[in-house]
Amino acid sequence: MTEKMLKFVSLEKKMPNKRTAEKRRQDFNEIYDEFDSERAKAQASRCSQCGIPFCQIHCPVHNNIPDWLMMTAAGRLEEAYEVSQATNNFPEICGRICPQDRLCEGSCVIEKGFSSVTIGAVEKYITDTAWENGWVKPTVPPVERAQSVGIIGAGPGGLAAADQLRKSGYQVHVYDRYDRAGGLMIYGIPGFKLEKEVVERRARLLTDSGVTFHLNFEVGRDATLAELRARHDAIVIATGVYKSRDITVPGSGLGGIVPALEYLTASNRKGLGDNVPAFEDGTLNAAGKNVVVIGGGDTAMDCVRTAVRQGAKSVKCLYRRDRKNMPGSLREVVNAEEEGVEFVWLSAPKAFLGDGVVAGVRTIDMHLGIPDSTGRQVPVEIEGSDRDIPCDLVIKALGFDAEDIPTLFDEPALEVTRWGTISVDFETAMTNLEGVFAIGDIVRGASLVVWAIRDGRDAAASIHQYLASKAAVEQQVLAS
């Protein structure tokens, strides 16, 4: 098979065909077409099969990327899928939403001068093909275990842990406060990046595998953490972080200034066919409005591109640093610019203007000063550079912090860090409470879906070891 590889010297990097910006603006469908089999084989054949695969090293779940690229180039797609899903519970999701330009593709050794291998699009193609051909099947564990695990949160970390634990034969129950499984994948990420059926079919697969979902279930309201601990042999807290960071400048209490997650959730619910009063009355709808989004991460990119599709009159993104220092995916910035979004770099809000309802943002220009302790240059205001930007809707995409989980779960003994994230033993993912584990954003802070998957897989292995030891001790006690 190796003779089919190393074609990067003769083949250019090609992504799947991208729909025109004008067509993309009209709907929430994914912007890339599917690879056809020949183009997927050709792009996979560009891999250099290097001895030290930096793409694999810099992938949080350490996908065996060179192996499944080689199998794709050889047309052995079912084997490519088996290798792909061996390290990743949701490869078709990561293929769509991972920032490959910052992870695997950004670490590709042929990147300099030849452009990196098209890894994400091939990963998506492999798993979509697997679904089409019926290769993705429900889990049938080799043994059924009596022990049960309760997972709080049906986001990527919780679902990955549920999948792994079910493969080991545990009775898995997933509790989530929302009416659909998927967490931010279903309500936070727009359909043009991740169509909802892709998430929903994974949830159905887990149900078919024997995972029990308890939706519209709020821990602290429907049961305390202590009560869930009494029901299960182990607990996983995988709630994510949902508390939106705020901005404290004059006028921040005006109407028409909304948090990003509320805005995106309303849009996604509308797309799923739900009745969303705040969307219908225009509160969380950008149609016909001049929109300003504050922030520079992937959530900000989701907001600006959603506003375009809702029919906004204009969309501007304010970010206090420059393009080079933006935390979001540069690929998303390009997509947004193509769709008509205007980026106002090195600009920060000083005040919101209006009488009851926002009518504008007063901004000030910034320049990047000396680096701070993290190595990033600190934005510094340029005196006298104030200017006003008219707007009807401001969306705050400033990141997320942890909710007060000990209070919400009625468990004051649960230890948290000074940032409000749950404190764990990083070798085992266990909290200070016996048999209670925590993973994902509620431990590491707002991060990527792929890191949540990694945490869920690692925690499942740790829980398996914990429950096996617990069972062995119980058997010894019974025997004596």
Short mmCIF file of C-alpha atoms in Angstrom, two decimals, residues 266 270 274-285:
data_model
loop_
_atom_site.label_atom_id
_atom_site.label_comp_id
_atom_site.label_asym_id
_atom_site.label_seq_id
_atom_site.Cartn_x
_atom_site.Cartn_y
_atom_site.Cartn_z
CA ALA A 266 -32.46 30.09 20.13
CA LYS A 270 -35.64 27.21 15.76
CA ASP A 274 -39.04 24.19 18.39
CA ASN A 275 -41.25 27.10 19.38
CA VAL A 276 -38.87 29.88 20.45
CA PRO A 277 -40.76 33.01 21.60
CA ALA A 278 -37.58 35.07 22.06
CA PHE A 279 -36.70 34.37 18.44
CA GLU A 280 -40.16 35.14 17.12
CA ASP A 281 -40.38 38.49 18.92
CA GLY A 282 -36.98 39.54 17.57
CA THR A 283 -35.07 39.51 20.87
CA LEU A 284 -32.74 36.72 19.71
CA ASN A 285 -33.15 37.20 15.97
#
